[in-house]
XYZ file of C-alpha atoms in Angstrom:
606
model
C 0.000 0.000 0.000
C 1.263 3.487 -0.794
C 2.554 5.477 2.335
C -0.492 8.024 2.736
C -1.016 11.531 4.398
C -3.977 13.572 5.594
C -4.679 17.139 5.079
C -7.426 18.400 7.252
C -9.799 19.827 5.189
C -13.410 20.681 6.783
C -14.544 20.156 10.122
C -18.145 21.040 10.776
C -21.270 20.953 12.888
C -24.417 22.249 12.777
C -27.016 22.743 15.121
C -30.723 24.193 14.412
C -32.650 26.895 17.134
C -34.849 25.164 19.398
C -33.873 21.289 17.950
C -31.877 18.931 19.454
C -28.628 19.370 18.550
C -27.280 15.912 16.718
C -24.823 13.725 18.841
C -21.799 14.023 15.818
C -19.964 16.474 13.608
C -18.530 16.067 10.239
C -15.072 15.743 9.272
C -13.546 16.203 5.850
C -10.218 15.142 5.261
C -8.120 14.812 1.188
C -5.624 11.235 1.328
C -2.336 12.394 -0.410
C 0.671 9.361 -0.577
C 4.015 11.070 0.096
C 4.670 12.769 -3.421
C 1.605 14.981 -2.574
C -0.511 13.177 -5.145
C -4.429 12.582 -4.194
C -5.730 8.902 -3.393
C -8.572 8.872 -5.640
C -11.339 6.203 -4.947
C -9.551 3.824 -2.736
C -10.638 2.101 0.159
C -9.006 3.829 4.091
C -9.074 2.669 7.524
C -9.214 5.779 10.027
C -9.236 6.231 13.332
C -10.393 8.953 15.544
C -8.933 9.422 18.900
C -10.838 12.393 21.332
C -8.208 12.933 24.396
C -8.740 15.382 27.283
C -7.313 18.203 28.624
C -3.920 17.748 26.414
C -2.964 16.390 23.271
C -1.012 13.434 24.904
C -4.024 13.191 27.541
C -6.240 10.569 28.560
C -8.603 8.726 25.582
C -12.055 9.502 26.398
C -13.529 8.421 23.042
C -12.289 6.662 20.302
C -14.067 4.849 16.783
C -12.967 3.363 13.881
C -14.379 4.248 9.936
C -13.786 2.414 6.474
C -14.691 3.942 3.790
C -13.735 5.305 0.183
C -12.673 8.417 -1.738
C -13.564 9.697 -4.214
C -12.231 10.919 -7.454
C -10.753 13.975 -5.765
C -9.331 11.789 -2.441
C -11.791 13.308 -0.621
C -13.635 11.546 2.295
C -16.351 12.175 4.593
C -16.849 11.457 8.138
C -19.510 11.435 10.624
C -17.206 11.809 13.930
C -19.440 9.909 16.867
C -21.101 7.882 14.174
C -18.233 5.407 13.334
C -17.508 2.166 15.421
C -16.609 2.927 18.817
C -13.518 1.503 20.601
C -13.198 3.192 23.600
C -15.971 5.129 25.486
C -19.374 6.705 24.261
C -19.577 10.089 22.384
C -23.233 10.838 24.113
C -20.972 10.814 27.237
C -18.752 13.227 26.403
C -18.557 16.565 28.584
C -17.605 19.694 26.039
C -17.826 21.678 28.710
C -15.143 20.889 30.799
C -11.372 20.774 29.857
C -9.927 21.335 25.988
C -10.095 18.391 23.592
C -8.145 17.197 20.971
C -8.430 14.986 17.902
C -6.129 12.652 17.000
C -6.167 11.040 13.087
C -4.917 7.721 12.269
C -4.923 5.914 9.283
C -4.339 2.008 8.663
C -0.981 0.753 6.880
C -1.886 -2.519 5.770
C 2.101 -2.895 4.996
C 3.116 -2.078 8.649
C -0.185 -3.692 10.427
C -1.425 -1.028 12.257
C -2.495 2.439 12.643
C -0.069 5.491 11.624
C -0.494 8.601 13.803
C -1.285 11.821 11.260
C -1.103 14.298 13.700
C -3.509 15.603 16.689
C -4.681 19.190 16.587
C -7.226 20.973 19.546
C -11.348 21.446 18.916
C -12.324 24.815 19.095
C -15.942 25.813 18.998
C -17.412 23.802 16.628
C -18.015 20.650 18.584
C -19.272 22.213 21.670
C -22.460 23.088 19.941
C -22.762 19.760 21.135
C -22.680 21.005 24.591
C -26.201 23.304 24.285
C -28.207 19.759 24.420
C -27.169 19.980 28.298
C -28.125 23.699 28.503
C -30.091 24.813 31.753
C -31.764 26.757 29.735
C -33.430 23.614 27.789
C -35.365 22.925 31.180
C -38.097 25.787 31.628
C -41.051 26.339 30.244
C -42.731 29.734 29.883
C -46.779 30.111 30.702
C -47.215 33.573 29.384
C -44.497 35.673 31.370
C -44.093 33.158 34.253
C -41.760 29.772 33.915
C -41.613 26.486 35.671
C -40.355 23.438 35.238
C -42.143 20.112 36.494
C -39.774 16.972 35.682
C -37.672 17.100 38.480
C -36.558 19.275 41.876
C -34.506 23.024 41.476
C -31.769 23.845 43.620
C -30.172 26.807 44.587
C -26.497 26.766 46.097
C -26.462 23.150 45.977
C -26.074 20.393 43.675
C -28.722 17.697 45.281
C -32.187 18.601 45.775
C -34.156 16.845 48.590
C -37.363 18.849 48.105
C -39.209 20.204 44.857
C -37.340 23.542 45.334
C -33.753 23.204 47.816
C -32.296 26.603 48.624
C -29.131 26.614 50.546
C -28.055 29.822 51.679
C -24.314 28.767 53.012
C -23.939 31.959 55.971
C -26.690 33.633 54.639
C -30.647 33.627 54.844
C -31.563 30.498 52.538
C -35.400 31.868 51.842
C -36.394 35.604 52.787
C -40.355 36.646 52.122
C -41.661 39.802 52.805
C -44.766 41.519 51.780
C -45.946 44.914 52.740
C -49.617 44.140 52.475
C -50.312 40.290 52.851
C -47.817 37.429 53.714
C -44.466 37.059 53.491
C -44.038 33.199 53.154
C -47.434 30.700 52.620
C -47.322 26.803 52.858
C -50.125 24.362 52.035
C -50.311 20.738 52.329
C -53.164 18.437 51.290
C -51.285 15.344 52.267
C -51.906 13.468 55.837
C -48.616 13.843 58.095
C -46.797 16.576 56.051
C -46.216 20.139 56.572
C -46.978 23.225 54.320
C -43.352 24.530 55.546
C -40.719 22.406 57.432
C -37.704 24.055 59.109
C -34.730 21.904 59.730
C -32.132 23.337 62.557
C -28.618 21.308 61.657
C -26.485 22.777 64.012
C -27.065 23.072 68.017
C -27.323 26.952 68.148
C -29.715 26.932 64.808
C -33.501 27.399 64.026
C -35.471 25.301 61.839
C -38.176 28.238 62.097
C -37.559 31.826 63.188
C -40.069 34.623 64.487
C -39.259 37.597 65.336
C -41.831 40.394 67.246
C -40.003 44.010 67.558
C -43.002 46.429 67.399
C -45.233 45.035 70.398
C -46.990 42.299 68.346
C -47.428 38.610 68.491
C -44.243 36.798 66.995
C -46.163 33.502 66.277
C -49.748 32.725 66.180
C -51.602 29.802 65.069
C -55.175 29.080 64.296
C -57.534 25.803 63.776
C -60.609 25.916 62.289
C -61.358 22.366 63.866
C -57.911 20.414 63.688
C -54.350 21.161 66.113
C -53.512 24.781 65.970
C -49.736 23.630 66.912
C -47.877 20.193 66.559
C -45.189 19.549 68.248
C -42.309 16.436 67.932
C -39.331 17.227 70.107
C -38.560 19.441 72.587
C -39.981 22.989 73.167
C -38.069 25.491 74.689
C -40.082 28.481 75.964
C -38.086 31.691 77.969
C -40.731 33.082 79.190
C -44.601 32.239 80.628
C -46.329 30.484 78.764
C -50.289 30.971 78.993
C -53.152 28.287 78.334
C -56.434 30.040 78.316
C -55.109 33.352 79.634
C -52.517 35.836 77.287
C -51.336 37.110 80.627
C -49.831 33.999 82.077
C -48.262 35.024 85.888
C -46.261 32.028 85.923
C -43.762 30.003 83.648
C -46.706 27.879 82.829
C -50.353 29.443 83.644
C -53.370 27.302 82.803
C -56.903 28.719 83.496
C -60.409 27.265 82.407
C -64.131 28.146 82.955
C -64.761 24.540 81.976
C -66.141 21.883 84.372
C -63.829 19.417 83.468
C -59.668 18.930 84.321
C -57.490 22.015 83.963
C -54.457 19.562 82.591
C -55.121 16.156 81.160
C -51.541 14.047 80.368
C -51.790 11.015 78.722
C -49.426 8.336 77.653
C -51.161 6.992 74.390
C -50.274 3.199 74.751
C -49.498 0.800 77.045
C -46.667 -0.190 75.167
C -44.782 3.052 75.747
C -42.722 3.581 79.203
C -42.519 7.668 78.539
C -43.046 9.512 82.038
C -46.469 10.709 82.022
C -45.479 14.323 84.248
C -41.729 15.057 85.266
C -41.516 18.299 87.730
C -38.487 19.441 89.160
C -37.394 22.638 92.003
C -33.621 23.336 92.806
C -35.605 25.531 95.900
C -38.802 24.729 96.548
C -41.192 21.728 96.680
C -41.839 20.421 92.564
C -45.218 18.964 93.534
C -48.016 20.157 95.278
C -51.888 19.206 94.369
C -54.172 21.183 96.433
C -58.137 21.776 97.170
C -60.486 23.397 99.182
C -60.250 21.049 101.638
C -55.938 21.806 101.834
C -53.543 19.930 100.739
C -53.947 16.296 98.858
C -50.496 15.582 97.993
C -47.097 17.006 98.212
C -43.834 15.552 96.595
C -40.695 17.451 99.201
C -37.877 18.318 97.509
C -36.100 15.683 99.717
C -37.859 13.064 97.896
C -40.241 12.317 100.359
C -43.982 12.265 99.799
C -47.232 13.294 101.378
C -50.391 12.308 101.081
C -53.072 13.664 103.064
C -50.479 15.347 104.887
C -47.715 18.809 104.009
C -45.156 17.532 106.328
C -43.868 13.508 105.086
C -41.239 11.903 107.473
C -41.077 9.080 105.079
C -40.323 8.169 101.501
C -43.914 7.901 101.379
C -45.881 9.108 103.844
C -49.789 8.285 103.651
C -52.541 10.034 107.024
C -55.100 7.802 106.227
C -55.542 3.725 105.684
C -54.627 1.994 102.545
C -56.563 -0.782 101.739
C -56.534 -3.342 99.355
C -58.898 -6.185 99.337
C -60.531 -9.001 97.724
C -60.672 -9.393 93.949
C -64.229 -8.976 93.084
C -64.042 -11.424 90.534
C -61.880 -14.109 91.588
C -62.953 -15.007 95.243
C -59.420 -16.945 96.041
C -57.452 -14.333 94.789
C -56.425 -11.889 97.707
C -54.009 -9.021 97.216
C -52.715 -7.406 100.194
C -50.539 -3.995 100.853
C -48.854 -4.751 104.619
C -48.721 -1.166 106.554
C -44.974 -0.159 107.665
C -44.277 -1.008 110.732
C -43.723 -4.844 113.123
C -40.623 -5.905 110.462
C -43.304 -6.305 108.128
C -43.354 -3.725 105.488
C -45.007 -3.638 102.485
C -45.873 -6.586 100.168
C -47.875 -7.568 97.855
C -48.842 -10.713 97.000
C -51.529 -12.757 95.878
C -52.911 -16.447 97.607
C -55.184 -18.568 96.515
C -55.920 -20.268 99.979
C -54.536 -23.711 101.087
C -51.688 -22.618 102.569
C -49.456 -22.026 99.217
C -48.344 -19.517 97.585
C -50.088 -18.316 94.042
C -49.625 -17.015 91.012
C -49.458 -12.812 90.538
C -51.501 -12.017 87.627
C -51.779 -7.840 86.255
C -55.082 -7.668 84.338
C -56.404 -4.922 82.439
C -59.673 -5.285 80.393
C -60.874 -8.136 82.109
C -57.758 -10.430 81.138
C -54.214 -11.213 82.333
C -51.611 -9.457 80.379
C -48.655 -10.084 82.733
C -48.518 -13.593 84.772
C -46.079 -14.182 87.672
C -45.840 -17.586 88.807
C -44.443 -18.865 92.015
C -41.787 -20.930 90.819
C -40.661 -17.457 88.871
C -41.425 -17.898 85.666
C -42.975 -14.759 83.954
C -45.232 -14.549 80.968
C -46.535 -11.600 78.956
C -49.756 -12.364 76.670
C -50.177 -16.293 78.656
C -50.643 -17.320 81.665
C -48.662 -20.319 81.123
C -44.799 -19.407 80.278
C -42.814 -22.227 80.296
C -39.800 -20.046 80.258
C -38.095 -17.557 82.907
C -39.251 -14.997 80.615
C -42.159 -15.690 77.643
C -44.111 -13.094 75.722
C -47.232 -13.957 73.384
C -48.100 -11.744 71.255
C -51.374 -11.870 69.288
C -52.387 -10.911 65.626
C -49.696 -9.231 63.754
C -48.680 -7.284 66.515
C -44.877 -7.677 67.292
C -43.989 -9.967 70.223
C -40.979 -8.352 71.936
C -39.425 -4.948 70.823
C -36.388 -3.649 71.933
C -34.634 -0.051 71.396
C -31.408 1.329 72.815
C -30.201 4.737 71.643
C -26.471 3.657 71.168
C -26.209 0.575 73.260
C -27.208 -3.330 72.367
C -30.940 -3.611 71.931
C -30.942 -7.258 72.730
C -28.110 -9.117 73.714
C -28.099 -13.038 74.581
C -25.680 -15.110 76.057
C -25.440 -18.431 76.966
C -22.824 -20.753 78.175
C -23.232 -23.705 76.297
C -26.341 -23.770 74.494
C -28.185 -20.497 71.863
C -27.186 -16.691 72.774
C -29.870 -15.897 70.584
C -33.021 -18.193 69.230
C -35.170 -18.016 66.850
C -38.145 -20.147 65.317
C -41.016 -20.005 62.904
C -43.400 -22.004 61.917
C -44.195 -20.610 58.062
C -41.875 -17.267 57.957
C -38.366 -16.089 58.470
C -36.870 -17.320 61.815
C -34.965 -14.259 62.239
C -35.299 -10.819 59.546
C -32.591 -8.384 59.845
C -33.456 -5.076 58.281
C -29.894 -3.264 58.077
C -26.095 -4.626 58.112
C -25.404 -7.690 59.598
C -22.172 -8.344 61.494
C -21.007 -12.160 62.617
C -17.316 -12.386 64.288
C -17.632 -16.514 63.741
C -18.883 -18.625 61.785
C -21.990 -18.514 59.801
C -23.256 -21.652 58.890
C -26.542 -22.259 56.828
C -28.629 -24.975 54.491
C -28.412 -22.444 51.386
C -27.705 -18.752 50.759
C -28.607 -16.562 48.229
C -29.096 -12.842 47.724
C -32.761 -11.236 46.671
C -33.659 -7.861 45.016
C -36.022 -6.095 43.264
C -36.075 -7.517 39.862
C -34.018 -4.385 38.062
C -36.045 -5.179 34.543
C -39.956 -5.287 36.787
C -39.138 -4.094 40.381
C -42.818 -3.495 41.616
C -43.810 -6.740 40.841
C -40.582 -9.302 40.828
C -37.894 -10.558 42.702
C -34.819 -11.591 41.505
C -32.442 -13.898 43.185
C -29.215 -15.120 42.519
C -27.636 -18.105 44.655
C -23.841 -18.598 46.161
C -20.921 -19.833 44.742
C -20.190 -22.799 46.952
C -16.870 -24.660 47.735
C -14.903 -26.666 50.356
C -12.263 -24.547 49.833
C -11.885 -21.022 51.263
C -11.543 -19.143 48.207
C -11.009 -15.670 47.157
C -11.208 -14.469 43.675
C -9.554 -11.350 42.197
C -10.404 -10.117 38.449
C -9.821 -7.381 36.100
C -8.898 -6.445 32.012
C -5.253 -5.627 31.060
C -4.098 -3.490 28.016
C -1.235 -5.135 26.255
C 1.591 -2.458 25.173
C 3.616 -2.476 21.886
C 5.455 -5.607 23.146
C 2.075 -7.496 24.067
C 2.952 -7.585 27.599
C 1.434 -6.093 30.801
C 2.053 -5.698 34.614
C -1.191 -6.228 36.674
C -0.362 -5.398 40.691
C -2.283 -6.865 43.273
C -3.205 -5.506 46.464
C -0.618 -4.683 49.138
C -2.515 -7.257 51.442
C -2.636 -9.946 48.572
C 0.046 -11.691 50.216
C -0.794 -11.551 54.016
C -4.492 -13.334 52.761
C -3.682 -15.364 50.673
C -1.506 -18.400 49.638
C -0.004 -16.979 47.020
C 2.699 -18.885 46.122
C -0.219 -21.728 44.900
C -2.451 -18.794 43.275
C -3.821 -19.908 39.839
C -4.360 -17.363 37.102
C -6.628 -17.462 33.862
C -6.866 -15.704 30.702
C -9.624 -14.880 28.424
C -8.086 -12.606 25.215
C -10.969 -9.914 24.410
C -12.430 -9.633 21.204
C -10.569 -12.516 18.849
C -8.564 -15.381 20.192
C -5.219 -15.039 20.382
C -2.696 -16.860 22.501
C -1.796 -15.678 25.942
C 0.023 -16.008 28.982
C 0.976 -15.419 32.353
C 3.584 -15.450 35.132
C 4.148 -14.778 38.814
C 6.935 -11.858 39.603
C 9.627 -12.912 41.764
C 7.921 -11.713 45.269
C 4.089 -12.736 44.261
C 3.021 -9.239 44.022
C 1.979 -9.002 40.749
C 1.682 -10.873 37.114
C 3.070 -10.667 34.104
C 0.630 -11.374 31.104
C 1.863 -12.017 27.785
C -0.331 -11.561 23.999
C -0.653 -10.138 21.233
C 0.547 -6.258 20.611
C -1.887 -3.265 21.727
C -4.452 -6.252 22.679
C -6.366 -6.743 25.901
C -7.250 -9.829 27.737
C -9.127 -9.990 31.107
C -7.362 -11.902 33.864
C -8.478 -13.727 37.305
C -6.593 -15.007 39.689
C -8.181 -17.798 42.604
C -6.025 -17.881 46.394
C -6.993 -19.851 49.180
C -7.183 -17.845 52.123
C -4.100 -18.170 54.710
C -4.883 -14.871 57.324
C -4.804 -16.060 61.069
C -8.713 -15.632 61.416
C -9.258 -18.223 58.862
C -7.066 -20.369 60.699
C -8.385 -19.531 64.115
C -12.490 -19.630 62.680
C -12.168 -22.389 60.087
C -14.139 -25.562 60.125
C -13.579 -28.466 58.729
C -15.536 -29.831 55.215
C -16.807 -33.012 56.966
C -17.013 -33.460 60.892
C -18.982 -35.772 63.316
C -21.994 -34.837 64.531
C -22.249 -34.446 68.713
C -19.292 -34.681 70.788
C -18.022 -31.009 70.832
C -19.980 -30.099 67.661
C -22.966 -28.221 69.180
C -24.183 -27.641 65.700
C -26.582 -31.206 65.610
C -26.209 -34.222 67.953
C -25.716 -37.555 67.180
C -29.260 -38.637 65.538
C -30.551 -35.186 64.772
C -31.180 -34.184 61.624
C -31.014 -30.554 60.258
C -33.244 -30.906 57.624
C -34.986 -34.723 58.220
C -37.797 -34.204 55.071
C -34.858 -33.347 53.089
C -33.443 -37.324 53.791
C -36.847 -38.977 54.235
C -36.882 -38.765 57.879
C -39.980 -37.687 59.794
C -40.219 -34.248 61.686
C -39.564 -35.364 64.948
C -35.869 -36.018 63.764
C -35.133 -32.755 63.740
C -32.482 -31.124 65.713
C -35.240 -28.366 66.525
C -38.003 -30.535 66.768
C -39.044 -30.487 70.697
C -38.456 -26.699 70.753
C -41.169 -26.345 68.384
C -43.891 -28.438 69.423
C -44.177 -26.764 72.894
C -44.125 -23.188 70.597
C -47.002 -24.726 68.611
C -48.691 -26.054 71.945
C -48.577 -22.349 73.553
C -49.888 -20.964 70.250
C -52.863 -22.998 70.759
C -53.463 -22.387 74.630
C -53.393 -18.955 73.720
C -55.820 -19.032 70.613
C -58.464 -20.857 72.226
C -59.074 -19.014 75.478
């Protein structure tokens, strides 16, 4: 083939008002050989190179064309329409950074591309760029604009509400209005706000008022609903008034209704908030008074009063306390022992006979919490046959557990479960968040399950785990061959310390057409050496054993006996007896769950 040249003849683009602007630009270009004559209809190989920021920098597209010229050596070229090697042209940013196009043109006697030169884009091209113009977003209605595919911010680059200003030191939204108001929010949807103040730092406001000239700084009104909601804490400076807008004391409540001045109520029994918490560094925090004096006074020694001002006890009661007979159960007796004779106060409850019985704590006519003698408690049955059992009923959740920033539940045992859980047609256990295990984990089957990506809102998808008797670990990646067809792929500083390296396999797949490869270890087992064809690129993988001191301290071995010091299944059990042919009652779990499915049915058909 004749030794050819390019000259650069036209490089165009053109984009139309108001269209979208086409994702290419033409390029012209007249094939000369070396004696300056033109290459007149002959078929050319060409290659277009985009790099970044310099002429030398990185490839961030590149395609291939094949075509002819014609009787003038004159070829056209659709740049982002050819075959593309190396990124995609859509994802090209003009905006940022210069760019510069590199030509290349196929020497069928040398076997490869021949560099023509690279010169820089100028304007042209980034025509491309006003298909990602802001501008392209709004819509006008007459003279106003708005835009209703997505969330606006202002002074920040992630939007977490329809419009997201961030002010940085300054006021994010100010409204003012000299004759109506300054900022209006409406919400039609249950639970959400018409405006929502967040405070993110300690000495912040979510929500700000401000009263200099005399008037009210916040007011709120109902028509029918809550005037104010409140979730958190409420700081007030001054008095606060209920019924009265000249409260005399930090907090004044006054009523003309025949009914309770304050009513506090904790909404369900299965909250433990403090229903009314008063506190005095001077004076008493308690008093409850009536006409006829006072009813009951907490001191601010602790000690309290009732029916008297003046407690010399912890509690301190001027009257009798009684507590008899249980209307409804004639052998139940609960009594409350008076201080005094070494007895002090119990309570207790006996059914006659001489022996001690059962506590039960009733509400709405049924036991909800069951003492027995020998200890055992039960929540939701009256028949625990653990220290401590808890029935729920319905869907409601049988034991909940919350700790700030300590362990929520934490179970220990010495030689049987820390932890144990059992169902008869559901998960066991459900974990809704990381899950951390410092041993072993050891299971029938694993897999992982996600929204299907191609139907999410109506299929899972679920994918099952590699398993092996070996303890393997698999590293993987794609090497580009240089002008020698060799490459140096490092591994990970803490390839070694894992992993028995010295007996680490590696395998080779060329990419694109086969060609023969190879590989070898460097002399310290840091990295390999892969071997192919020139300019190629072949994805590698290399499989280790693992060899790190956990491993060695955790690891179990691929067959063991059952029993003995395995406390995974005794001798006899089964962990999964259908599985084998083996009735139920071979299972390892099989006792535990008959006396669950015995107290599910006590407590169904009471």
């Amino acid at each position: 083939m004749k030794t050819l040249s390019v000259l650069i003849a036209v490089l165009s683009c053109s984009i139309l008002l108001n269209a979208q602007p086409p994702q290419a630009f033409k390029y012209q270009a007249v094939v000369r050989d070396v004696a300056g004559e033109v290459i007149s209809n002959q078929s050319v190989d060409i290659r277009i190179s985009i790099h970044n920021e310099t002429p030398g920098g990185t490839i961030i597209y590149q395609e291939t064309f094949s075509g002819t010229t014609n009787q003038f050596g004159l070829i056209s070229l659709n740049i982002g329409l050819g075959t593309p090697v190396i990124g995609t042209f859509g994802s090209i940013n003009w905006s940022a950074d210069s760019k510069f196009i590199k030509v290349e043109i196929y020497n069928s006697a040398g076997g490869g591309y021949v560099a023509l030169g690279t010169s820089e884009l100028f304007s042209v091209p980034y025509a491309l760029y006003s298909d990602r113009s802001a501008d392209g977003f709004w819509e006008l209605n007459n003279s106003d604009i708005y835009y209703n595919s997505g969330s606006v911010a202002i002074g920040s680059t992630y939007p977490i509400a329809k419009l997201h200003v961030d002010g940085g030191s300054g006021a994010g939204i100010y409204g003012f209005s000299s004759n109506s108001y300054g900022i209006v929010g409406k919400s039609w949807a249950d639970n959400y706000p018409g405006v929502q103040g967040e405070a993110l730092s300690a000495n912040s406001y979510g929500i700000y008022s401000q009263n200099q000239y005399g008037g009210t700084a916040f007011r709120s009104w109902s028509d029918g609903g809550l005037a104010g909601h409140f979730e958190g804490d409420v700081y007030m400076e001054d008095n606060l008034g209920v019924g009265t807008s000249s409260p005399s004391y930090p907090l004044h409540v006054k009523s003309s209704h025949d009914d309770w001045l304050v009513g506090i109520h904790n909404q369900s029994w299965s909250y433990s908030a403090n229903g009314l918490v008063t506190r005095s560094e001077g004076g008493d925090p308690f008093l409850a008074q009536s006409s006829y004096g006072d009813l009951l006074i907490v001191k601010n020694n602790g000690r309290v009063g009732i029916g008297t001002s003046t407690p010399d006890a912890v509690l301190h009661v001027d009257d009798h306390i009684r507590v008899g007979e249980d209307p409804s159960y004639s052998t139940v007796y609960g009594e409350l022992f008076h201080y005094g004779g070494g007895t002090g106060f119990k309570i207790n409850a006996h059914a006659g006979g001489g022996s001690w019985a059962d506590m039960h704590l009733q509400t709405n006519g049924s036991t909800k919490v069951f003492i027995e003698s020998n200890g055992q408690v039960g929540i939701g049955t009256d028949s625990p046959y653990n220290r401590l059992q808890v029935v729920a009923s319905g869907s409601e959740n049988g034991f909940q557990s919350y700790s700030p920033s300590g362990t929520a539940v934490y179970g220990l045992s010495g030689s049987s479960y820390g932890v144990f859980g059992q169902s008869t047609s559901y998960y066991a256990g459900y974990f809704s968040g990381p899950v951390h295990v410092t041993g072993n984990l050891s299971k029938g089957s694993g897999s992982f399950v996600i929204d299907h990506p191609l139907d999410p809102e109506n299929k899972l998808l679920r994918h099952n785990f590699v398993e092996s008797p070996e303890n393997l670990l698999i590293y993987r990646g794609k090497a580009e061959l240089d002008e020698k067809g060799e490459a140096m792929v490092e591994l990970s500083d803490y390839f070694k310390a894992l992993t028995k390296e010295d007996e680490a396999s590696i395998h080779l797949t060329p990419v694109g057409r086969p060609f023969l490869t190879g590989a070898e270890w460097n002399s310290d087992f840091s990295a390999i050496i892969i071997y192919g064809e020139t300019n190629r690129a072949v994805f590698w993988e290399v499989l280790a054993d693992r060899d790190d001191p956990v491993i060695h301290e955790l690891g179990r071995p691929v067959e063991e006996e059952k029993g003995g010091k395995n406390t995974l299944c005794e001798k006899g059990k089964l962990l999964y007896p259908e599985a084998y042919g083996y009735p139920e009652s071979a299972g390892r779990d099989y006792d535990e769950m008959i006396k669950m499915k015995e107290q599910i049915n006590r407590n169904t058909t009471k």
